[in-house]
Coordinates of N, CA and C in Angstrom, one line a residue:
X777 N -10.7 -70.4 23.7 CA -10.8 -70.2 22.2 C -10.6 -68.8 21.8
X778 N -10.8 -68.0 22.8 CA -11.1 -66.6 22.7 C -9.6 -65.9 22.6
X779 N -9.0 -66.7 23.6 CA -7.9 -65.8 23.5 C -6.6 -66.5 22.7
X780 N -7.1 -67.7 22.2 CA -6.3 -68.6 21.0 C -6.1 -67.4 19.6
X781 N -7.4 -67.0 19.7 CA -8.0 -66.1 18.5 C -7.2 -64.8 18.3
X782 N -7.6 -64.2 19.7 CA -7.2 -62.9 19.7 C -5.3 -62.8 20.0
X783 N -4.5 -64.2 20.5 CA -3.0 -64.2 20.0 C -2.6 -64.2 18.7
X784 N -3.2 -65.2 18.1 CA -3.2 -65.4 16.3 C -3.5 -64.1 15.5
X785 N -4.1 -63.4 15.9 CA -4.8 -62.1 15.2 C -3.5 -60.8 16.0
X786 N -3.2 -60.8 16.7 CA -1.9 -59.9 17.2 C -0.6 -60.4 16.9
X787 N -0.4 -61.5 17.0 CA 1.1 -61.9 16.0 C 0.9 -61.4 14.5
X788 N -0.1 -61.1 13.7 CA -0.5 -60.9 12.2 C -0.3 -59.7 12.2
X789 N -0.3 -58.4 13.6 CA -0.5 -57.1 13.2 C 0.7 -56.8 14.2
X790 N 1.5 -57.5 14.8 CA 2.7 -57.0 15.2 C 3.8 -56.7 14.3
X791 N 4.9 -55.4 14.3 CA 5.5 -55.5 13.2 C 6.6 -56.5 13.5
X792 N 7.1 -57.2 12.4 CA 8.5 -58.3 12.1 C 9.5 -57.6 13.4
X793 N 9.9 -56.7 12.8 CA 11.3 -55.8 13.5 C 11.0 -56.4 15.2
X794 N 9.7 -55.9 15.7 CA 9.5 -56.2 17.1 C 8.8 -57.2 17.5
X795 N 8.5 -57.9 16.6 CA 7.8 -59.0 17.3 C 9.3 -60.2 17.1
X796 N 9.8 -60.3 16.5 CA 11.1 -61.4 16.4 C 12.1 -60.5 16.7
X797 N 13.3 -60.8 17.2 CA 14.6 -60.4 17.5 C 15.3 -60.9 16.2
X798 N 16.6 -60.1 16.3 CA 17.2 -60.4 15.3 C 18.4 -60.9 15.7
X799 N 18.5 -61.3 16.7 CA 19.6 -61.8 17.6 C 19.6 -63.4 17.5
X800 N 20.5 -64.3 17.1 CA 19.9 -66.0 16.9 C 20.0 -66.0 18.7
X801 N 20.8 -66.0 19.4 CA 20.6 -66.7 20.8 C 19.8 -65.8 21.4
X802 N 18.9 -64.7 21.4 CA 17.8 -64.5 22.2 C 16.6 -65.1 21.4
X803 N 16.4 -65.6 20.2 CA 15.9 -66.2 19.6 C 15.3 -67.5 19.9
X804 N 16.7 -68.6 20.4 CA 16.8 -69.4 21.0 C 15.9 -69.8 22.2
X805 N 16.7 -68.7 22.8 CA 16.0 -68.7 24.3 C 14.4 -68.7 24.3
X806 N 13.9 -67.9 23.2 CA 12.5 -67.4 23.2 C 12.1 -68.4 22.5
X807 N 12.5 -69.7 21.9 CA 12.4 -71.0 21.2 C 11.7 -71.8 22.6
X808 N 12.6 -71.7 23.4 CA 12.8 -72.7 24.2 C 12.0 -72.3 25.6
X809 N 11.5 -71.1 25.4 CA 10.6 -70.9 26.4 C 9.0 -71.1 25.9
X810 N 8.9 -70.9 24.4 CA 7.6 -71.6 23.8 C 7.3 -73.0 24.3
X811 N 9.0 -74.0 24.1 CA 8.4 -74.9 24.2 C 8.1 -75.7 26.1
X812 N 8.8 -74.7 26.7 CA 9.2 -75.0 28.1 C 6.5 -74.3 28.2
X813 N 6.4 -73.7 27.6 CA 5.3 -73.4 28.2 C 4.0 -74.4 27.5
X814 N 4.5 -75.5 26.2 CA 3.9 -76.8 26.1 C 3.4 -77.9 26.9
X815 N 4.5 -77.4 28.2 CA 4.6 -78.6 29.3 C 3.9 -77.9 30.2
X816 N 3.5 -76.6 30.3 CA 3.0 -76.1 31.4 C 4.2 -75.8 32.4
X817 N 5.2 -75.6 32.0 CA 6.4 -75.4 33.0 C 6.5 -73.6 32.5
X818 N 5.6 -73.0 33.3 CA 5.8 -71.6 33.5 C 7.0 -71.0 33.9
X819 N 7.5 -71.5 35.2 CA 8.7 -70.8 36.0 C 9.8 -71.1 34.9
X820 N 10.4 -71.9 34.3 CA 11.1 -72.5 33.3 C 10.7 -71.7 32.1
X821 N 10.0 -71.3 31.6 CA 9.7 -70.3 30.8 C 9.7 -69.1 30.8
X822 N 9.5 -68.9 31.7 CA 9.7 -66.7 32.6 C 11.2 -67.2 32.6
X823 N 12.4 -68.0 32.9 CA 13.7 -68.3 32.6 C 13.9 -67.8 31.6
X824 N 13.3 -68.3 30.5 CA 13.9 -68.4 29.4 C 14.0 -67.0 28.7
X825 N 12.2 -66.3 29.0 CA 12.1 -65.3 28.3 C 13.0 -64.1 29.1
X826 N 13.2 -64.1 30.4 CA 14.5 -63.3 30.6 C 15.5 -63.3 30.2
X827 N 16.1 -64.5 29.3 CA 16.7 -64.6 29.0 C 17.3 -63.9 28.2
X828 N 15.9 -64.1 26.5 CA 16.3 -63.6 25.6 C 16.0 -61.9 25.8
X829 N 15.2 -61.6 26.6 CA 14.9 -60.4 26.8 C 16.4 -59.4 27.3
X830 N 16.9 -60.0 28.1 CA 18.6 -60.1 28.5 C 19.4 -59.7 27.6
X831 N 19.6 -60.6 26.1 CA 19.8 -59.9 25.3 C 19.2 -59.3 23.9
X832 N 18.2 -59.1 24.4 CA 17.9 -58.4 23.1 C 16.1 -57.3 23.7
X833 N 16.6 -56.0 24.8 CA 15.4 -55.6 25.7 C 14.3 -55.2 24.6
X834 N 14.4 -55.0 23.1 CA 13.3 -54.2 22.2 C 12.5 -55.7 21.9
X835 N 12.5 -57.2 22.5 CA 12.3 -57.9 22.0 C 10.4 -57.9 22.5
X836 N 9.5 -57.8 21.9 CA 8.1 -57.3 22.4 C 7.9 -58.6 22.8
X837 N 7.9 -59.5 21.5 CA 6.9 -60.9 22.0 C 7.2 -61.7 22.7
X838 N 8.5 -61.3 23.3 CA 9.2 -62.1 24.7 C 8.5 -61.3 25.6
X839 N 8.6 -60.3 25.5 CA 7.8 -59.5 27.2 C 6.4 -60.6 27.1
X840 N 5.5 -60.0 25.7 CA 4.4 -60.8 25.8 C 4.4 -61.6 25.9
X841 N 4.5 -62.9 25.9 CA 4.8 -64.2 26.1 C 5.0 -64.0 28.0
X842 N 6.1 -63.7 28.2 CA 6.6 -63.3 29.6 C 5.4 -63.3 30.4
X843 N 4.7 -62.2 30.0 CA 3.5 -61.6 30.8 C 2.4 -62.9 30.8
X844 N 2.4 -63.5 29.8 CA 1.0 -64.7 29.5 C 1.5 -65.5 30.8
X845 N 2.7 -65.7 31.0 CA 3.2 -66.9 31.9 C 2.9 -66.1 33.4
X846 N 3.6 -65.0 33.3 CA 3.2 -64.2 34.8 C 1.8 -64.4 35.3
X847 N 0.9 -64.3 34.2 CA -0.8 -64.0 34.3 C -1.4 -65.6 34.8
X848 N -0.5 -66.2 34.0 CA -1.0 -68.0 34.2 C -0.6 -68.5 35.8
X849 N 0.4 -67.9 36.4 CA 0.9 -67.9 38.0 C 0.2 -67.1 38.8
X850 N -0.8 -66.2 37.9 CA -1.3 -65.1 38.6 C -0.4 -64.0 39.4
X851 N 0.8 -64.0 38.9 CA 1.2 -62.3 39.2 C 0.7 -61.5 38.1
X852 N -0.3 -60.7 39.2 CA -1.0 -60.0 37.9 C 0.3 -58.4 37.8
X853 N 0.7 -58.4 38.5 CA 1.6 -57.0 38.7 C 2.6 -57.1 37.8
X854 N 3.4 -58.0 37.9 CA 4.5 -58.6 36.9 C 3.7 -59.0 35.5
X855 N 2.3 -59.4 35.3 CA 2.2 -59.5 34.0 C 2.0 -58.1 33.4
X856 N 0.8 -57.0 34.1 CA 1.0 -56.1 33.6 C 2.5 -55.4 33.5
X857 N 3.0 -55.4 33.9 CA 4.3 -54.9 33.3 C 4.8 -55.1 32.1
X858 N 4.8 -55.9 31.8 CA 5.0 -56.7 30.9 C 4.2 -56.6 29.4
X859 N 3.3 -56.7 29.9 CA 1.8 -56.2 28.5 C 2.2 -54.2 28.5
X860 N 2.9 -54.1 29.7 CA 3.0 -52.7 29.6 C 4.0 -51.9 28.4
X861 N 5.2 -53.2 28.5 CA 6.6 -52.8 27.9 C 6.4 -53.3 26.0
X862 N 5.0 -54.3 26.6 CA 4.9 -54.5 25.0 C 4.3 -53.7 24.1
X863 N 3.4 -53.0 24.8 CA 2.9 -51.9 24.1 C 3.3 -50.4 23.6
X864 N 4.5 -50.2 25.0 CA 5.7 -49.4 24.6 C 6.6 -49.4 23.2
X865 N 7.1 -50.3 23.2 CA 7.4 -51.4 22.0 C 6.5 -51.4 20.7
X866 N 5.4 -52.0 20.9 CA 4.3 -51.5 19.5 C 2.9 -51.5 20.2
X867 N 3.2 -50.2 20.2 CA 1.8 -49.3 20.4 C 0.3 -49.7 19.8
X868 N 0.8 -50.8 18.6 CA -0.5 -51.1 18.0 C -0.9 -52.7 18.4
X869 N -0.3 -53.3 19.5 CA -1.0 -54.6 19.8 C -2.0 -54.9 20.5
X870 N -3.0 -55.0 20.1 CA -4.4 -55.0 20.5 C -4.3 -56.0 21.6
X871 N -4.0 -56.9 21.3 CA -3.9 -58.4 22.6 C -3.2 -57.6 23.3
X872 N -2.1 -57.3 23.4 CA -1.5 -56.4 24.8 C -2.4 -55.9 25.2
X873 N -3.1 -54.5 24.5 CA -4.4 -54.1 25.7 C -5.3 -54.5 26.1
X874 N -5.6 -55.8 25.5 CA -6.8 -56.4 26.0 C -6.4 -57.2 27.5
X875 N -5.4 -57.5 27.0 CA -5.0 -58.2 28.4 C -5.0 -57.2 29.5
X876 N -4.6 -56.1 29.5 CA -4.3 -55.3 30.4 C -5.5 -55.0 30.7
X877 N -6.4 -54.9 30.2 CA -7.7 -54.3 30.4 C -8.3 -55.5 31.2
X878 N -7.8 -56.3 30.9 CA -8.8 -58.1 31.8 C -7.4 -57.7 33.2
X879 N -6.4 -57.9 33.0 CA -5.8 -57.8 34.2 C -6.7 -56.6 35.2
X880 N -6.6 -55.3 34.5 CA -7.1 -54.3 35.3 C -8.4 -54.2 36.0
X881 N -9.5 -54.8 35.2 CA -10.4 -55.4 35.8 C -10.5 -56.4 36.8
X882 N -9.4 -57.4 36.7 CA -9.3 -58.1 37.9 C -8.9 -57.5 39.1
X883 N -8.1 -56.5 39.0 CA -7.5 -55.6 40.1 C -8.6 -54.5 40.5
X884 N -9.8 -54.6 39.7 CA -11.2 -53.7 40.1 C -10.3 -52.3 39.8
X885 N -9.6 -52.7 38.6 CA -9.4 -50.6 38.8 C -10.0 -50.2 37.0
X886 N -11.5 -50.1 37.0 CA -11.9 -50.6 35.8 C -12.0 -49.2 34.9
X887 N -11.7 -48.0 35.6 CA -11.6 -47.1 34.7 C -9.9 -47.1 33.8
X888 N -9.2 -48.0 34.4 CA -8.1 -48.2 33.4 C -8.5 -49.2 32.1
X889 N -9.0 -50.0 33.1 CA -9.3 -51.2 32.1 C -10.7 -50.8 30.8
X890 N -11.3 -49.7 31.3 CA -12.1 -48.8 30.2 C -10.8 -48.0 29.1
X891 N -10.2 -47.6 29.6 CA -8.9 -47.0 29.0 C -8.2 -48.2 27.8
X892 N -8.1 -49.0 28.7 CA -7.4 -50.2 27.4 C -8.0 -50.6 26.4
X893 N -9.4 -51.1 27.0 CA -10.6 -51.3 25.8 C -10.9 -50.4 24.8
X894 N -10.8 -48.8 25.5 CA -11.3 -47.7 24.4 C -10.0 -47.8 23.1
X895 N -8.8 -48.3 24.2 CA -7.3 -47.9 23.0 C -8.0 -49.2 22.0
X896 N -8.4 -50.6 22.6 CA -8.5 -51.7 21.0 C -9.6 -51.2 20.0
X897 N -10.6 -50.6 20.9 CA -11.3 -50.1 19.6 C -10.8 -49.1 18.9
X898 N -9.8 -48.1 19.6 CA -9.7 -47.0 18.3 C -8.6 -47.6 17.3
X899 N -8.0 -49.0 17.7 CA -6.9 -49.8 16.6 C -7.6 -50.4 15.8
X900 N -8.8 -50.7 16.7 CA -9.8 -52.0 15.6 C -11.5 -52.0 16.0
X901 N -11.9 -50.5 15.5 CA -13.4 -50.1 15.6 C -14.3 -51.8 15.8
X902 N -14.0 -52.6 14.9 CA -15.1 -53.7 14.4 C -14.6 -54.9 15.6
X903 N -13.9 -54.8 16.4 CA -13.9 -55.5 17.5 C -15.1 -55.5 18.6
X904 N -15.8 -56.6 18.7 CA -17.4 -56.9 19.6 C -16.1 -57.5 20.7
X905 N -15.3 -57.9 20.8 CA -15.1 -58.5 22.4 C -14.6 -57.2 22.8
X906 N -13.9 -56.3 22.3 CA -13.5 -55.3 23.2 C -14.5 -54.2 23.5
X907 N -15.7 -54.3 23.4 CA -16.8 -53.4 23.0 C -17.6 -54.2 24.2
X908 N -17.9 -55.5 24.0 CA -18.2 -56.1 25.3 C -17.5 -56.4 26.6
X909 N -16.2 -55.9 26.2 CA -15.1 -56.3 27.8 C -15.3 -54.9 28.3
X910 N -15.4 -53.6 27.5 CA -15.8 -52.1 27.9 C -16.7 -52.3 28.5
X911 N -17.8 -52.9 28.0 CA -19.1 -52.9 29.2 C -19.3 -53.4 30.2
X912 N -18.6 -54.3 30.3 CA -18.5 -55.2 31.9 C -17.8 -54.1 32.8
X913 N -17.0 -53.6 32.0 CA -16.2 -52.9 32.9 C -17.0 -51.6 33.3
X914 N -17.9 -50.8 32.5 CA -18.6 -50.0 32.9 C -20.2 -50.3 33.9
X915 N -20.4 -51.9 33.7 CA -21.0 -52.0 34.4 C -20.6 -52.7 35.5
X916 N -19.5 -52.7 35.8 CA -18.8 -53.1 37.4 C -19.1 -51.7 38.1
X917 N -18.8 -50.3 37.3 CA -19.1 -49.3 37.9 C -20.1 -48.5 37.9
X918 N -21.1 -49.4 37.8 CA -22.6 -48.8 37.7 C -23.0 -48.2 36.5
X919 N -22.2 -47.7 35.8 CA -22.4 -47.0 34.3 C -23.2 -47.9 33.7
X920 N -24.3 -47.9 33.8 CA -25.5 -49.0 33.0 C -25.9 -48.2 31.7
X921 N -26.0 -47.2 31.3 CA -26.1 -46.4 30.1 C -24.6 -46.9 29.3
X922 N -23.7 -46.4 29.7 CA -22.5 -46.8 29.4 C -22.5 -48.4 28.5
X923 N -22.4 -49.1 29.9 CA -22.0 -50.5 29.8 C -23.4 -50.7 28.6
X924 N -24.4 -50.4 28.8 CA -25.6 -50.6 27.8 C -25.9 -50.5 26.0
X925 N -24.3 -49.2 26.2 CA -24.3 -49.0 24.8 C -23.2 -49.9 24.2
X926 N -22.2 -50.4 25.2 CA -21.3 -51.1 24.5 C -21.9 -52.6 24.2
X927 N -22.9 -52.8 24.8 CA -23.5 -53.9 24.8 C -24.0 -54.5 23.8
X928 N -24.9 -53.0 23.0 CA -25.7 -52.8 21.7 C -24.6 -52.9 20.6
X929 N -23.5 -52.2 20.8 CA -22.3 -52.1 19.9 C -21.9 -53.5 19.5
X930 N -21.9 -54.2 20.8 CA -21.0 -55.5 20.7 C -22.3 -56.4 19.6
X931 N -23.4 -56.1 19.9 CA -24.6 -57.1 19.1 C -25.1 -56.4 17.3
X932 N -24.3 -55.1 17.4 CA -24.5 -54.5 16.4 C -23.3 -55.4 15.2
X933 N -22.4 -55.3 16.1 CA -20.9 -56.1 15.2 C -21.1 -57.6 15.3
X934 N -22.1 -58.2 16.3 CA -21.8 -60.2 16.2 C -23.4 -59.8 17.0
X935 N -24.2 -60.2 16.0 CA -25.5 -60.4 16.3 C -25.7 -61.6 17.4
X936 N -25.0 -62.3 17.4 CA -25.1 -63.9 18.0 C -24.4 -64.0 19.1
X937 N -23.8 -62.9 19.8 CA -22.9 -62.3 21.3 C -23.6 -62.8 22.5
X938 N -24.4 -64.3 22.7 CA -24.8 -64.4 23.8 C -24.8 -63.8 25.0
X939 N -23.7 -63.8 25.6 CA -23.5 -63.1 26.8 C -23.9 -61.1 26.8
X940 N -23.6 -60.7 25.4 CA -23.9 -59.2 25.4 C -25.6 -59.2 25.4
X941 N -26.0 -59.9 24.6 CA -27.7 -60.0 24.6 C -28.3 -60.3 26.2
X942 N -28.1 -61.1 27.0 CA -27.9 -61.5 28.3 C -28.4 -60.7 29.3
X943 N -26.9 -59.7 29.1 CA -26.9 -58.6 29.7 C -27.5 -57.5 29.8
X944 N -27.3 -57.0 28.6 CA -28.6 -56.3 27.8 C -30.1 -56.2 28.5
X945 N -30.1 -57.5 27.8 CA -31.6 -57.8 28.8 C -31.7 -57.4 30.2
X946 N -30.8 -58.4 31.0 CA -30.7 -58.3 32.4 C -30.9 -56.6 32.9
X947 N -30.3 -55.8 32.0 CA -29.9 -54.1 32.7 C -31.5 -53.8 32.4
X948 N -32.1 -54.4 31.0 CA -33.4 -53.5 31.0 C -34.2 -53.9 32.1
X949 N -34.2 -55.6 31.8 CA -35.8 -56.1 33.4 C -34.9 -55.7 34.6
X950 N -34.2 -55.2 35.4 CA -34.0 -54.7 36.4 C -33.9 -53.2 36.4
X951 N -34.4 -52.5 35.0 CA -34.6 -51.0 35.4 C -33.3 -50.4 35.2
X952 N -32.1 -50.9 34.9 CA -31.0 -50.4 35.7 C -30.8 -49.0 34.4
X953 N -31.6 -49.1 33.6 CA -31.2 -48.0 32.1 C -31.9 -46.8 33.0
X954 N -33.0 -47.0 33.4 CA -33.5 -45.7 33.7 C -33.0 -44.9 34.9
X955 N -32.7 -46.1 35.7 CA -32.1 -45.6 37.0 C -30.6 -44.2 36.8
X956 N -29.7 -45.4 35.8 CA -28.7 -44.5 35.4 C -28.4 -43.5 34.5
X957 N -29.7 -43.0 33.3 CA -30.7 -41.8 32.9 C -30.8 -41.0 33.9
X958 N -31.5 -41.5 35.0 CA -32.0 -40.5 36.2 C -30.8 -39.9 37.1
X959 N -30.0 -40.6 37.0 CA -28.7 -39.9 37.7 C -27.6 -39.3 36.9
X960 N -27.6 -39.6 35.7 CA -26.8 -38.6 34.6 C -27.7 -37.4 34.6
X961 N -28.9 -37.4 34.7 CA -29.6 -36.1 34.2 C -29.6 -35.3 35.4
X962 N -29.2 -35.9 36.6 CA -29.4 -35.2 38.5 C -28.1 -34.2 38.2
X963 N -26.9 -34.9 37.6 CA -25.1 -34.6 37.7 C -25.4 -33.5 36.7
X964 N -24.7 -32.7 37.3 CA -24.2 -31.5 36.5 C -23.2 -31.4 35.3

């Protein structure tokens, strides 16, 4: 549901010029790899979207699209590329970096995926998932102050954030706030 949401909400702030081609047969192609990804026919759809991407390389929501199907096969390398070139393309798609930020955290390299999350907030301050995907990510790396404040953030914007409240909690009954107070104040 989450990420039904957060597509629908990035096709709305991608501009026209780059999110559609203006080419009819890469158009086509990028027709027909929507519907090739209805069936669940991934491989048949990364087809297609080469296709149009073939002719028409500025075409964004073919990479993206591309990358969703990469991600769904699990090449996570080929999807990040992909979310990479879309964002090259328009710098303001928040779903591209969110994705990248979930890919990068699957690949445990979560100070990027801090990186991506920080870019959706500075596109869209009032975002609680990327405010809560920042904290997971800073609490993969111990940053429990960190991860703690995005946590508050995320319940400041969606009071009703189960999972951020959760956690929240969880960092305080295990101590983990003061622990990592006591080692930011050790660090120089």
């Amino acid at each position: 549901m989450k990420k039904t949401i957060l597509v629908i909400f990035a096709i709305c702030f991608i501009p026209f010029n780059y999110l559609f081609s203006q080419d009819k047969d890469a158009i086509m192609f990028y027709n027909s790899g929507m519907e090739s990804e209805k069936t669940n026919s991934y491989d048949e759809a990364i087809t297609y979207y080469n296709l149009a991407i073939g002719i028409d390389a500025k075409f964004a929501d073919a990479y993206f699209r591309r990358g969703n199907m990469y991600r769904k096969l699990n090449n996570l390398g080929m999807a990040k590329n992909d979310y990479l070139k879309t964002v090259k393309l328009n710098p303001k798609s928040e779903v591209s970096y969110v994705n990248l930020g979930q890919i990068n955290y699957e690949l445990k390299d979560y100070t990027s995926a801090i990186d991506n999350y920080t870019k959706v907030i500075e596109l869209n301050p009032s975002s609680s998932d990327a405010y809560y995907l920042r904290g997971n990510s800073y609490l993969a790396k111990d940053d429990f102050t960190n991860a703690a404040n995005d946590y508050k953030k995320t319940l400041e914007l969606k009071p009703d954030f189960a999972d951020a409240t959760d956690k929240l909690d969880k960092l305080k009954n295990e101590n983990k706030l003061e622990i990592s107070q006591e080692v930011k104040k050790e660090e120089p």
